[in-house]
PDB file of C-alpha atoms in Angstrom:
ATOM      1  CA  PHE A   1     -20.730 -10.931 -24.439  1.00  0.00           C
ATOM      2  CA  PRO A   2     -19.603 -12.659 -27.347  1.00  0.00           C
ATOM      3  CA  VAL A   3     -16.073 -12.229 -28.695  1.00  0.00           C
ATOM      4  CA  GLU A   4     -17.301 -12.197 -32.346  1.00  0.00           C
ATOM      5  CA  ILE A   5     -19.224  -8.800 -31.468  1.00  0.00           C
ATOM      6  CA  THR A   6     -16.277  -7.324 -29.907  1.00  0.00           C
ATOM      7  CA  GLU A   7     -14.140  -8.168 -33.137  1.00  0.00           C
ATOM      8  CA  GLU A   8     -16.499  -6.709 -35.510  1.00  0.00           C
ATOM      9  CA  ALA A   9     -16.922  -3.548 -33.872  1.00  0.00           C
ATOM     10  CA  CYS A  10     -13.318  -3.153 -33.368  1.00  0.00           C
ATOM     11  CA  ALA A  11     -12.714  -3.768 -36.881  1.00  0.00           C
ATOM     12  CA  GLU A  12     -15.240  -1.102 -37.789  1.00  0.00           C
ATOM     13  CA  ARG A  13     -12.622   1.162 -35.717  1.00  0.00           C
ATOM     14  CA  GLY A  14      -9.587  -0.076 -36.994  1.00  0.00           C
ATOM     15  CA  VAL A  15      -8.576  -1.899 -33.799  1.00  0.00           C
ATOM     16  CA  ALA A  16      -7.759  -5.229 -34.001  1.00  0.00           C
ATOM     17  CA  VAL A  17      -8.356  -8.040 -31.214  1.00  0.00           C
ATOM     18  CA  ASP A  18      -5.732 -10.511 -30.248  1.00  0.00           C
ATOM     19  CA  MET A  19      -7.732 -13.670 -30.696  1.00  0.00           C
ATOM     20  CA  GLU A  20      -4.581 -15.841 -29.616  1.00  0.00           C
ATOM     21  CA  GLY A  21      -4.288 -14.162 -26.270  1.00  0.00           C
ATOM     22  CA  PHE A  22      -8.085 -14.152 -26.006  1.00  0.00           C
ATOM     23  CA  LYS A  23      -8.116 -17.926 -26.615  1.00  0.00           C
ATOM     24  CA  VAL A  24      -5.172 -18.337 -23.785  1.00  0.00           C
ATOM     25  CA  ALA A  25      -6.980 -16.093 -21.185  1.00  0.00           C
ATOM     26  CA  MET A  26     -10.484 -18.321 -21.874  1.00  0.00           C
ATOM     27  CA  GLU A  27      -8.513 -21.476 -21.464  1.00  0.00           C
ATOM     28  CA  GLU A  28      -6.909 -19.942 -18.014  1.00  0.00           C
ATOM     29  CA  GLN A  29     -10.737 -18.886 -16.614  1.00  0.00           C
ATOM     30  CA  ARG A  30     -11.927 -22.296 -17.409  1.00  0.00           C
ATOM     31  CA  ALA A  31      -9.066 -24.146 -15.796  1.00  0.00           C
ATOM     32  CA  GLN A  32      -9.635 -21.727 -12.669  1.00  0.00           C
ATOM     33  CA  SER A  33     -13.441 -22.370 -12.666  1.00  0.00           C
ATOM     34  CA  GLN A  34     -12.829 -26.065 -13.026  1.00  0.00           C
ATOM     35  CA  ALA A  35     -10.394 -26.047 -10.093  1.00  0.00           C
ATOM     36  CA  ALA A  36     -12.888 -24.094  -8.103  1.00  0.00           C
ATOM     37  CA  GLN A  37     -15.833 -26.177  -8.373  1.00  0.00           C
ATOM     38  CA  GLY A  38     -16.461 -28.207  -5.386  1.00  0.00           C
ATOM     39  CA  THR A  39     -14.525 -25.997  -3.049  1.00  0.00           C
ATOM     40  CA  VAL A  40     -17.733 -23.856  -2.247  1.00  0.00           C
ATOM     41  CA  ASP A  41     -17.860 -23.419   1.722  1.00  0.00           C
ATOM     42  CA  LEU A  42     -21.720 -24.100   2.546  1.00  0.00           C
ATOM     43  CA  THR A  43     -21.269 -23.150   6.387  1.00  0.00           C
ATOM     44  CA  VAL A  44     -22.462 -19.680   5.942  1.00  0.00           C
ATOM     45  CA  GLY A  45     -25.526 -20.919   3.875  1.00  0.00           C
ATOM     46  CA  ASN A  46     -26.417 -23.361   6.602  1.00  0.00           C
ATOM     47  CA  VAL A  47     -25.807 -20.678   9.205  1.00  0.00           C
ATOM     48  CA  LEU A  48     -28.363 -18.430   7.151  1.00  0.00           C
ATOM     49  CA  ALA A  49     -30.488 -21.372   7.013  1.00  0.00           C
ATOM     50  CA  GLU A  50     -30.873 -21.639  10.763  1.00  0.00           C
ATOM     51  CA  VAL A  51     -30.961 -17.669  11.294  1.00  0.00           C
ATOM     52  CA  ALA A  52     -33.827 -17.941   8.793  1.00  0.00           C
ATOM     53  CA  ASP A  53     -35.791 -20.862  10.882  1.00  0.00           C
ATOM     54  CA  GLN A  54     -35.335 -18.542  13.723  1.00  0.00           C
ATOM     55  CA  LEU A  55     -36.747 -15.644  12.081  1.00  0.00           C
ATOM     56  CA  GLY A  56     -39.663 -17.493  11.092  1.00  0.00           C
ATOM     57  CA  GLY A  57     -39.020 -17.979   7.474  1.00  0.00           C
ATOM     58  CA  GLN A  58     -39.573 -14.555   6.944  1.00  0.00           C
ATOM     59  CA  ALA A  59     -37.594 -13.196   3.874  1.00  0.00           C
ATOM     60  CA  THR A  60     -35.672 -10.226   3.322  1.00  0.00           C
ATOM     61  CA  GLU A  61     -37.843  -7.740   1.388  1.00  0.00           C
ATOM     62  CA  PHE A  62     -36.144  -7.320  -2.029  1.00  0.00           C
ATOM     63  CA  LEU A  63     -36.815  -3.129  -2.964  1.00  0.00           C
ATOM     64  CA  GLY A  64     -34.058  -3.053  -5.763  1.00  0.00           C
ATOM     65  CA  TYR A  65     -36.206  -2.834  -8.781  1.00  0.00           C
ATOM     66  CA  SER A  66     -37.642   0.380  -7.239  1.00  0.00           C
ATOM     67  CA  SER A  67     -35.515   1.877  -4.737  1.00  0.00           C
ATOM     68  CA  LEU A  68     -31.579   2.268  -4.433  1.00  0.00           C
ATOM     69  CA  THR A  69     -31.837   3.463  -0.918  1.00  0.00           C
ATOM     70  CA  SER A  70     -33.825   2.138   1.743  1.00  0.00           C
ATOM     71  CA  ALA A  71     -34.365   2.434   5.544  1.00  0.00           C
ATOM     72  CA  ALA A  72     -34.040  -0.858   7.076  1.00  0.00           C
ATOM     73  CA  LYS A  73     -33.927  -2.621  10.638  1.00  0.00           C
ATOM     74  CA  VAL A  74     -31.295  -5.064  11.380  1.00  0.00           C
ATOM     75  CA  ALA A  75     -32.939  -8.527  11.855  1.00  0.00           C
ATOM     76  CA  ALA A  76     -29.953 -10.660  12.695  1.00  0.00           C
ATOM     77  CA  ILE A  77     -26.101 -10.392  12.927  1.00  0.00           C
ATOM     78  CA  VAL A  78     -24.202 -13.709  11.905  1.00  0.00           C
ATOM     79  CA  GLY A  79     -20.540 -14.377  12.744  1.00  0.00           C
ATOM     80  CA  SER A  80     -18.841 -17.441  11.514  1.00  0.00           C
ATOM     81  CA  ASP A  81     -20.236 -19.811  13.998  1.00  0.00           C
ATOM     82  CA  GLY A  82     -23.709 -18.587  13.687  1.00  0.00           C
ATOM     83  CA  PRO A  83     -26.344 -15.687  15.007  1.00  0.00           C
ATOM     84  CA  VAL A  84     -24.579 -13.270  17.621  1.00  0.00           C
ATOM     85  CA  GLU A  85     -26.177  -9.905  19.526  1.00  0.00           C
ATOM     86  CA  THR A  86     -23.034  -7.689  18.844  1.00  0.00           C
ATOM     87  CA  ALA A  87     -19.975  -7.611  16.591  1.00  0.00           C
ATOM     88  CA  ALA A  88     -16.577  -5.988  17.663  1.00  0.00           C
ATOM     89  CA  ALA A  89     -15.190  -3.499  15.236  1.00  0.00           C
ATOM     90  CA  GLY A  90     -13.193  -4.720  12.696  1.00  0.00           C
ATOM     91  CA  SER A  91     -14.841  -8.174  12.672  1.00  0.00           C
ATOM     92  CA  THR A  92     -16.337  -9.836   9.854  1.00  0.00           C
ATOM     93  CA  VAL A  93     -20.217 -10.697  10.211  1.00  0.00           C
ATOM     94  CA  GLN A  94     -23.071 -10.859   8.137  1.00  0.00           C
ATOM     95  CA  ILE A  95     -26.005  -8.553   8.730  1.00  0.00           C
ATOM     96  CA  VAL A  96     -29.499  -9.603   7.896  1.00  0.00           C
ATOM     97  CA  LEU A  97     -31.988  -7.022   7.490  1.00  0.00           C
ATOM     98  CA  ASP A  98     -35.906  -6.908   7.182  1.00  0.00           C
ATOM     99  CA  ARG A  99     -35.546  -4.835   3.768  1.00  0.00           C
ATOM    100  CA  THR A 100     -32.999  -3.828   1.616  1.00  0.00           C
ATOM    101  CA  PRO A 101     -32.198  -2.455  -2.138  1.00  0.00           C
ATOM    102  CA  PHE A 102     -29.019  -4.854  -2.531  1.00  0.00           C
ATOM    103  CA  TYR A 103     -29.376  -7.749  -4.374  1.00  0.00           C
ATOM    104  CA  ALA A 104     -27.645 -10.929  -2.865  1.00  0.00           C
ATOM    105  CA  GLU A 105     -25.266 -13.259  -4.398  1.00  0.00           C
ATOM    106  CA  SER A 106     -26.804 -16.089  -5.903  1.00  0.00           C
ATOM    107  CA  GLY A 107     -26.749 -18.565  -8.761  1.00  0.00           C
ATOM    108  CA  GLY A 108     -23.161 -17.235  -9.896  1.00  0.00           C
ATOM    109  CA  GLN A 109     -24.252 -13.692 -10.087  1.00  0.00           C
ATOM    110  CA  VAL A 110     -22.488 -11.364  -7.870  1.00  0.00           C
ATOM    111  CA  GLY A 111     -24.475  -9.348  -5.503  1.00  0.00           C
ATOM    112  CA  ASP A 112     -24.708  -5.811  -5.115  1.00  0.00           C
ATOM    113  CA  ARG A 113     -21.950  -3.423  -3.202  1.00  0.00           C
ATOM    114  CA  GLY A 114     -23.100  -0.428  -1.226  1.00  0.00           C
ATOM    115  CA  VAL A 115     -22.748   1.306   2.222  1.00  0.00           C
ATOM    116  CA  LEU A 116     -24.758   0.330   5.488  1.00  0.00           C
ATOM    117  CA  ALA A 117     -25.027   3.395   7.637  1.00  0.00           C
ATOM    118  CA  ALA A 118     -26.481   3.788  10.960  1.00  0.00           C
ATOM    119  CA  GLY A 119     -28.331   7.009  12.261  1.00  0.00           C
ATOM    120  CA  GLY A 120     -27.328   8.561  15.215  1.00  0.00           C
TER     121      GLY A 120
END
């Protein structure tokens, strides 16, 4: 969102924008972004590619444009070392579903967050 538009909207309401503070914050963000370049861990991506191969390359059906909720089947559970059959309470895994309304993180865009609930 362009800071100029923010500045204009604020001026209409008699509110000042700290442009110097904005510039400092933008420089800090640029420095953090540049420092983070090249530090992405592609291990999970490679593991997920392996899982996709095992699933016959079948993609998860994305339902987010038409629904915010959905029933789905677990296609795979992925631990840090690859696919697993089960996950212990408190462990960190990725769940691959056959269909989902959640947008996956991609191209710098943050993925959706939500709740995954199992029926009894």
